[in-house]
PDB file of C-alpha atoms in Angstrom:
ATOM      1  CA  MET A  12      -1.168   3.408 -24.794  1.00 38.00           C
ATOM      2  CA  THR A  13       1.460   2.320 -22.201  1.00 41.00           C
ATOM      3  CA  THR A  14       0.546   2.797 -18.234  1.00 43.00           C
ATOM      4  CA  ARG A  15       3.380   3.421 -16.093  1.00 45.00           C
ATOM      5  CA  ARG A  16       4.280   2.760 -13.497  1.00 45.00           C
ATOM      6  CA  ILE A  17       6.088   5.313 -11.734  1.00 44.00           C
ATOM      7  CA  VAL A  18       6.394   4.360  -7.612  1.00 45.00           C
ATOM      8  CA  LEU A  19       6.948   1.352  -6.133  1.00 46.00           C
ATOM      9  CA  PHE A  20       7.175   0.302  -2.531  1.00 49.00           C
ATOM     10  CA  CYS A  21       7.512  -3.130  -1.294  1.00 49.00           C
ATOM     11  CA  ALA A  22       7.579  -4.174   2.479  1.00 48.00           C
ATOM     12  CA  VAL A  23       8.138  -7.533   4.387  1.00 45.00           C
ATOM     13  CA  ALA A  24       5.552  -7.767   7.723  1.00 48.00           C
ATOM     14  CA  ALA A  25       4.563 -10.287  10.216  1.00 41.00           C
ATOM     15  CA  CYS A  26       1.001  -9.841  10.846  1.00 48.00           C
ATOM     16  CA  VAL A  27      -0.214 -11.569  13.967  1.00 44.00           C
ATOM     17  CA  SER A  28      -3.454 -13.628  13.758  1.00 45.00           C
ATOM     18  CA  ALA A  29      -5.319 -11.201  16.330  1.00 48.00           C
ATOM     19  CA  ALA A  30      -8.184 -12.651  18.362  1.00 49.00           C
ATOM     20  CA  SER A  31      -9.338  -9.300  19.248  1.00 49.00           C
ATOM     21  CA  SER A  32     -10.642  -6.445  17.242  1.00 50.00           C
ATOM     22  CA  GLU A  33      -6.986  -5.274  16.800  1.00 57.00           C
ATOM     23  CA  ILE A  34      -4.369  -6.395  14.014  1.00 61.00           C
ATOM     24  CA  SER A  35      -0.561  -5.562  15.468  1.00 63.00           C
ATOM     25  CA  VAL A  36       2.205  -5.697  13.006  1.00 62.00           C
ATOM     26  CA  ARG A  37       5.759  -5.974  13.063  1.00 64.00           C
ATOM     27  CA  ILE A  38       7.803  -4.544   9.907  1.00 65.00           C
ATOM     28  CA  GLU A  39      10.898  -6.733   9.105  1.00 64.00           C
ATOM     29  CA  ARG A  40      12.435  -4.675   6.363  1.00 64.00           C
ATOM     30  CA  HIS A  41      11.836  -2.544   2.527  1.00 65.00           C
ATOM     31  CA  PHE A  42      12.670  -2.812   0.007  1.00 64.00           C
ATOM     32  CA  PRO A  43      12.123  -1.798  -3.897  1.00 63.00           C
ATOM     33  CA  CYS A  44      10.533  -3.697  -5.642  1.00 60.00           C
ATOM     34  CA  SER A  45      12.553  -6.031  -8.470  1.00 62.00           C
ATOM     35  CA  ALA A  46      14.071  -4.805 -11.769  1.00 61.00           C
ATOM     36  CA  SER A  47      11.064  -7.933 -14.034  1.00 62.00           C
ATOM     37  CA  SER A  48       8.253  -6.348 -11.426  1.00 60.00           C
ATOM     38  CA  GLY A  49       8.706  -2.443 -11.948  1.00 60.00           C
ATOM     39  CA  PRO A  50       8.506  -0.602 -14.492  1.00 61.00           C
ATOM     40  CA  LYS A  51      12.090   0.507 -17.363  1.00 66.00           C
ATOM     41  CA  LYS A  52      14.406   2.837 -15.852  1.00 69.00           C
ATOM     42  CA  ASP A  53      12.916   4.672 -18.314  1.00 69.00           C
ATOM     43  CA  THR A  54       9.438   5.497 -16.960  1.00 71.00           C
ATOM     44  CA  LEU A  55      10.768   5.412 -13.422  1.00 76.00           C
ATOM     45  CA  LEU A  56       9.160   8.706 -11.957  1.00 78.00           C
ATOM     46  CA  ILE A  57      10.469   7.746  -8.401  1.00 80.00           C
ATOM     47  CA  LYS A  58      11.765   5.670  -5.827  1.00 80.00           C
ATOM     48  CA  PHE A  59      12.149   5.324  -2.502  1.00 81.00           C
ATOM     49  CA  PRO A  60      15.678   4.098  -0.951  1.00 81.00           C
ATOM     50  CA  SER A  61      15.763   0.862   0.879  1.00 76.00           C
ATOM     51  CA  TYR A  62      15.944  -0.247   4.182  1.00 73.00           C
ATOM     52  CA  LYS A  63      19.879  -1.098   4.213  1.00 76.00           C
ATOM     53  CA  THR A  64      20.032   2.784   3.084  1.00 82.00           C
ATOM     54  CA  ALA A  65      22.089   4.680   5.967  1.00 82.00           C
ATOM     55  CA  GLY A  66      19.386   7.242   7.722  1.00 85.00           C
ATOM     56  CA  VAL A  67      16.536   4.879   6.541  1.00 85.00           C
ATOM     57  CA  GLN A  68      14.214   3.835  10.029  1.00 83.00           C
ATOM     58  CA  PHE A  69      10.280   2.606  10.456  1.00 80.00           C
ATOM     59  CA  HIS A  70       8.551   4.689  13.006  1.00 81.00           C
ATOM     60  CA  GLU A  71       4.843   2.705  14.414  1.00 82.00           C
ATOM     61  CA  GLU A  72       2.387   5.537  15.240  1.00 84.00           C
ATOM     62  CA  ILE A  73      -1.331   5.781  15.699  1.00 84.00           C
ATOM     63  CA  SER A  74      -3.143   7.506  12.892  1.00 81.00           C
ATOM     64  CA  GLU A  75      -5.839  10.705  13.246  1.00 78.00           C
ATOM     65  CA  ASN A  76      -8.325   7.548  12.407  1.00 75.00           C
ATOM     66  CA  GLY A  77      -6.355   5.661  15.650  1.00 78.00           C
ATOM     67  CA  HIS A  78      -5.336   3.055  13.192  1.00 78.00           C
ATOM     68  CA  LYS A  79      -1.896   1.653  13.584  1.00 78.00           C
ATOM     69  CA  CYS A  80       0.802   3.027  11.038  1.00 81.00           C
ATOM     70  CA  PHE A  81       4.352   2.363  10.507  1.00 79.00           C
ATOM     71  CA  ARG A  82       6.266   5.087   8.332  1.00 83.00           C
ATOM     72  CA  MET A  83       9.228   5.323   6.598  1.00 82.00           C
ATOM     73  CA  SER A  84      11.464   8.274   6.254  1.00 87.00           C
ATOM     74  CA  GLY A  85      15.127   8.802   6.433  1.00 87.00           C
ATOM     75  CA  GLY A  86      16.888   8.459   3.552  1.00 86.00           C
ATOM     76  CA  LYS A  87      16.757  10.836  -0.175  1.00 89.00           C
ATOM     77  CA  VAL A  88      13.156   9.756  -2.376  1.00 88.00           C
ATOM     78  CA  GLU A  89      14.075  10.414  -5.954  1.00 87.00           C
ATOM     79  CA  VAL A  90      11.838  11.938  -8.389  1.00 86.00           C
ATOM     80  CA  TYR A  91      12.965  11.696 -11.440  1.00 85.00           C
ATOM     81  CA  ALA A  92      12.553  13.885 -14.632  1.00 85.00           C
ATOM     82  CA  PRO A  93      10.540  15.090 -15.601  1.00 83.00           C
ATOM     83  CA  GLY A  94       8.556  15.332 -11.987  1.00 80.00           C
ATOM     84  CA  LEU A  95       5.028  14.107 -10.740  1.00 79.00           C
ATOM     85  CA  ASP A  96       2.947  16.672 -12.352  1.00 79.00           C
ATOM     86  CA  GLY A  97      -0.239  17.230 -10.089  1.00 74.00           C
ATOM     87  CA  SER A  98      -3.134  17.746 -12.796  1.00 76.00           C
ATOM     88  CA  LYS A  99      -3.158  13.877 -13.241  1.00 78.00           C
ATOM     89  CA  LYS A 100      -5.592  11.147 -10.996  1.00 78.00           C
ATOM     90  CA  TYR A 101      -3.010   8.312  -9.526  1.00 78.00           C
ATOM     91  CA  TYR A 102      -4.107   4.873  -9.086  1.00 83.00           C
ATOM     92  CA  VAL A 103      -2.307   2.670  -6.555  1.00 80.00           C
ATOM     93  CA  HIS A 104      -2.053  -1.204  -7.032  1.00 84.00           C
ATOM     94  CA  LEU A 105      -1.765  -2.616  -3.545  1.00 81.00           C
ATOM     95  CA  GLU A 106      -0.949  -6.525  -4.203  1.00 82.00           C
ATOM     96  CA  THR A 107      -1.161  -8.772  -1.272  1.00 81.00           C
ATOM     97  CA  ARG A 108       0.710 -11.436  -0.099  1.00 80.00           C
ATOM     98  CA  ILE A 109       1.380 -14.167   2.026  1.00 75.00           C
ATOM     99  CA  GLY A 110       5.334 -14.945   2.183  1.00 73.00           C
ATOM    100  CA  ILE A 111       7.777 -13.631  -1.056  1.00 72.00           C
ATOM    101  CA  HIS A 112       6.431 -16.791  -2.580  1.00 79.00           C
ATOM    102  CA  GLY A 113       3.394 -16.671  -2.025  1.00 81.00           C
ATOM    103  CA  LYS A 114       0.809 -15.928  -4.828  1.00 86.00           C
ATOM    104  CA  PRO A 115      -1.218 -12.830  -4.909  1.00 87.00           C
ATOM    105  CA  GLU A 116      -4.319 -12.945  -2.583  1.00 83.00           C
ATOM    106  CA  ARG A 117      -7.535 -12.070  -4.701  1.00 85.00           C
ATOM    107  CA  CYS A 118      -9.302  -9.039  -4.646  1.00 86.00           C
ATOM    108  CA  VAL A 119     -12.464  -8.976  -2.356  1.00 78.00           C
ATOM    109  CA  ASN A 120     -15.730  -6.421  -2.630  1.00 76.00           C
ATOM    110  CA  ALA A 121     -14.110  -3.967  -4.622  1.00 83.00           C
ATOM    111  CA  ASP A 122     -17.120  -1.755  -6.244  1.00 85.00           C
ATOM    112  CA  SER A 123     -18.500  -1.456  -9.523  1.00 87.00           C
ATOM    113  CA  ASN A 124     -15.682   0.460 -11.133  1.00 88.00           C
ATOM    114  CA  GLY A 125     -13.089  -1.823  -9.836  1.00 88.00           C
ATOM    115  CA  CYS A 126     -11.797   0.240  -6.926  1.00 86.00           C
ATOM    116  CA  GLY A 127     -11.014  -0.673  -3.682  1.00 80.00           C
ATOM    117  CA  GLY A 128     -11.270  -3.923  -2.038  1.00 78.00           C
ATOM    118  CA  ILE A 129      -9.753  -5.907   0.412  1.00 76.00           C
ATOM    119  CA  GLY A 130      -6.519  -7.987  -1.364  1.00 80.00           C
ATOM    120  CA  SER A 131      -4.584  -7.397  -4.280  1.00 86.00           C
ATOM    121  CA  CYS A 132      -6.694  -4.559  -5.527  1.00 86.00           C
ATOM    122  CA  VAL A 133      -7.094  -1.135  -7.260  1.00 86.00           C
ATOM    123  CA  HIS A 134      -7.286   2.381  -5.430  1.00 81.00           C
ATOM    124  CA  CYS A 135      -8.798   4.644  -7.534  1.00 82.00           C
ATOM    125  CA  ASP A 136      -8.659   8.677  -7.311  1.00 75.00           C
ATOM    126  CA  ILE A 137      -5.974   8.380  -5.003  1.00 68.00           C
ATOM    127  CA  CYS A 138      -5.893  12.146  -4.069  1.00 66.00           C
ATOM    128  CA  HIS A 139      -9.477  12.017  -3.293  1.00 60.00           C
ATOM    129  CA  THR A 140     -11.308   8.614  -2.170  1.00 48.00           C
ATOM    130  CA  MET A 141      -8.255   5.524  -1.673  1.00 40.00           C
ATOM    131  CA  GLY A 142     -10.749   3.602  -0.961  1.00 41.00           C
ATOM    132  CA  GLY A 143     -13.719   4.213   0.368  1.00 45.00           C
ATOM    133  CA  SER A 144     -13.850   3.353   4.055  1.00 48.00           C
ATOM    134  CA  LEU A 145     -10.179   2.450   3.927  1.00 49.00           C
ATOM    135  CA  LYS A 146      -9.106   5.201   3.029  1.00 52.00           C
ATOM    136  CA  ASN A 147      -5.735   6.320   3.735  1.00 59.00           C
ATOM    137  CA  PHE A 148      -4.195   3.352   3.543  1.00 67.00           C
ATOM    138  CA  VAL A 149      -1.003   3.811   1.777  1.00 69.00           C
ATOM    139  CA  GLN A 150      -0.249   7.801   1.558  1.00 74.00           C
ATOM    140  CA  ILE A 151       3.198   9.756   0.717  1.00 78.00           C
ATOM    141  CA  PHE A 152       4.177  13.210   3.621  1.00 82.00           C
ATOM    142  CA  GLN A 153       6.119  15.491   3.241  1.00 84.00           C
ATOM    143  CA  ALA A 154       7.409  17.065   6.435  1.00 84.00           C
ATOM    144  CA  ASP A 155       4.907  15.850   8.994  1.00 79.00           C
ATOM    145  CA  LYS A 156       1.796  16.488   6.539  1.00 78.00           C
ATOM    146  CA  PRO A 157      -0.206  14.201   3.748  1.00 72.00           C
ATOM    147  CA  ALA A 158       1.585  15.268   0.226  1.00 73.00           C
ATOM    148  CA  GLN A 159      -1.222  18.486  -0.846  1.00 66.00           C
ATOM    149  CA  CYS A 160      -2.295  17.138  -4.699  1.00 64.00           C
ATOM    150  CA  SER A 161      -1.133  20.481  -6.404  1.00 65.00           C
ATOM    151  CA  SER A 162      -1.338  21.719  -9.957  1.00 66.00           C
ATOM    152  CA  LYS A 163       2.195  21.863  -9.213  1.00 72.00           C
ATOM    153  CA  GLY A 164       3.297  18.989  -8.267  1.00 76.00           C
ATOM    154  CA  LEU A 165       5.933  17.396  -7.488  1.00 81.00           C
ATOM    155  CA  PRO A 166       9.343  18.407  -9.077  1.00 85.00           C
ATOM    156  CA  ALA A 167      12.432  16.524 -10.127  1.00 88.00           C
ATOM    157  CA  GLY A 168      15.196  16.249  -7.722  1.00 92.00           C
ATOM    158  CA  SER A 169      16.007  14.366  -4.627  1.00 94.00           C
ATOM    159  CA  TYR A 170      13.525  14.912  -1.178  1.00 92.00           C
ATOM    160  CA  THR A 171      14.299  14.016   1.948  1.00 92.00           C
ATOM    161  CA  ASP A 172      11.500  14.959   3.912  1.00 91.00           C
ATOM    162  CA  LEU A 173       9.418  12.428   2.054  1.00 88.00           C
ATOM    163  CA  SER A 174       7.763   9.556   3.943  1.00 86.00           C
ATOM    164  CA  LEU A 175       5.338   6.531   2.797  1.00 81.00           C
ATOM    165  CA  ARG A 176       3.054   5.894   5.703  1.00 80.00           C
ATOM    166  CA  VAL A 177       1.005   2.673   5.631  1.00 76.00           C
ATOM    167  CA  CYS A 178      -2.108   2.175   7.990  1.00 76.00           C
ATOM    168  CA  LEU A 179      -3.737  -1.062   9.026  1.00 73.00           C
ATOM    169  CA  PRO A 180      -7.877  -1.266   9.662  1.00 71.00           C
ATOM    170  CA  THR A 181      -8.836  -2.827  12.199  1.00 73.00           C
ATOM    171  CA  LYS A 182     -10.562  -6.345  11.714  1.00 75.00           C
ATOM    172  CA  ASN A 183     -13.834  -4.935  12.725  1.00 76.00           C
ATOM    173  CA  GLU A 184     -13.777  -3.059   9.640  1.00 72.00           C
ATOM    174  CA  LEU A 185     -11.777  -5.716   7.225  1.00 71.00           C
ATOM    175  CA  LEU A 186     -15.052  -7.961   8.480  1.00 76.00           C
ATOM    176  CA  PRO A 187     -18.207  -6.280   6.229  1.00 73.00           C
ATOM    177  CA  PHE A 188     -15.455  -7.082   3.406  1.00 63.00           C
ATOM    178  CA  LEU A 189     -15.348 -10.731   3.596  1.00 69.00           C
ATOM    179  CA  ASP A 190     -19.473 -10.908   3.878  1.00 74.00           C
ATOM    180  CA  GLN A 191     -22.099  -8.696   5.329  1.00 73.00           C
ATOM    181  CA  ASN A 192     -23.333 -11.499   7.258  1.00 85.00           C
ATOM    182  CA  ALA A 193     -20.940 -11.062  10.564  1.00 86.00           C
ATOM    183  CA  SER A 194     -21.004 -14.947  11.544  1.00 90.00           C
ATOM    184  CA  ARG A 195     -19.898 -16.043   8.214  1.00 87.00           C
ATOM    185  CA  ALA A 196     -17.603 -13.190   8.064  1.00 82.00           C
ATOM    186  CA  GLU A 197     -16.188 -14.337  11.712  1.00 84.00           C
ATOM    187  CA  GLN A 198     -15.845 -17.870   9.795  1.00 87.00           C
ATOM    188  CA  LEU A 199     -13.896 -16.682   7.139  1.00 80.00           C
ATOM    189  CA  TRP A 200     -11.616 -14.639   8.955  1.00 78.00           C
ATOM    190  CA  ASP A 201     -11.120 -17.458  11.029  1.00 79.00           C
ATOM    191  CA  LEU A 202     -10.311 -19.892   7.962  1.00 80.00           C
ATOM    192  CA  PHE A 203      -8.183 -17.711   6.682  1.00 72.00           C
ATOM    193  CA  VAL A 204      -5.955 -16.817  10.073  1.00 71.00           C
ATOM    194  CA  SER A 205      -5.538 -20.720  10.557  1.00 73.00           C
ATOM    195  CA  SER A 206      -5.211 -21.881   6.830  1.00 72.00           C
ATOM    196  CA  ARG A 207      -2.113 -18.897   6.746  1.00 64.00           C
ATOM    197  CA  ALA A 208      -0.796 -18.156   9.899  1.00 61.00           C
ATOM    198  CA  ARG A 209       3.160 -19.216  10.875  1.00 62.00           C
ATOM    199  CA  SER A 210       3.089 -19.945  14.942  1.00 61.00           C
ATOM    200  CA  GLY A 211       0.770 -17.692  15.558  1.00 61.00           C
ATOM    201  CA  GLU A 212       1.539 -14.448  12.769  1.00 66.00           C
ATOM    202  CA  ILE A 213       1.065 -14.571   9.521  1.00 67.00           C
ATOM    203  CA  PRO A 214       4.294 -13.487   6.644  1.00 70.00           C
ATOM    204  CA  LEU A 215       2.562 -10.237   4.590  1.00 72.00           C
ATOM    205  CA  VAL A 216       4.361  -8.637   1.748  1.00 76.00           C
ATOM    206  CA  ILE A 217       2.365  -5.525   0.352  1.00 76.00           C
ATOM    207  CA  ALA A 218       3.337  -4.201  -3.059  1.00 77.00           C
ATOM    208  CA  ALA A 219       1.965  -0.914  -3.691  1.00 76.00           C
ATOM    209  CA  ARG A 220       2.240   0.065  -7.488  1.00 79.00           C
ATOM    210  CA  LEU A 221       1.461   3.608  -8.424  1.00 78.00           C
ATOM    211  CA  PHE A 222      -0.166   4.561 -12.105  1.00 80.00           C
ATOM    212  CA  ASP A 223      -1.267   7.357 -13.694  1.00 78.00           C
ATOM    213  CA  ARG A 224      -3.310   5.777 -15.819  1.00 80.00           C
ATOM    214  CA  PRO A 225      -6.485   3.853 -14.820  1.00 83.00           C
ATOM    215  CA  ILE A 226      -5.622   0.611 -14.310  1.00 83.00           C
ATOM    216  CA  ASN A 227      -9.359   0.307 -12.436  1.00 82.00           C
ATOM    217  CA  ASN A 228     -10.831  -2.139 -15.688  1.00 75.00           C
ATOM    218  CA  MET A 229      -7.532  -3.598 -16.775  1.00 72.00           C
ATOM    219  CA  ASP A 230      -7.423  -7.477 -16.687  1.00 68.00           C
ATOM    220  CA  ALA A 231      -4.854  -8.324 -13.247  1.00 61.00           C
ATOM    221  CA  LYS A 232      -2.811 -10.076 -15.875  1.00 58.00           C
TER     222      LYS A 232
END
């Protein structure tokens, strides 16, 4: 049985090397993943517009939990036949690279089921968990509310009220994932920043791929 990729989202950001408890981010552009890294046209179920599309905008906002987020809205989002089945569980592979040509960062501190963690990780059954304490990292909104995972799903068609929001954890939330020892975690953070920062910023590329089959125990390749 093949795994179907159904949502592709790529964003390029400049992430400031945070010395404080906050991580600031500047979004430079969004673009659908290339044909070589995404699904074939006959398996693609939903596609967000490119940042070059007329009407597409990025908005910075603060989540209900106080996290810094950005939301991409505007333009048409295409949902292809047969639409999104609301009865299925969905899994997101969130790939993180330093620079467009960088290698995927390894996943750190996933749970025993291969879910969650920091880096290039799988977030399981996103309607309900989305990575435990880092839940709601990636959300699809319909109008001004998170799209509901309901039995009716999302029928095929063109939508102008769908938007994509990505939120960032704080530095203090990330440190325990690097190491339970606070001092070692701080050292690992400083090493990560110093080895990747350019002019005080880290060029971060995030690619999110949504699957309608469990991928948490599959080989990374």
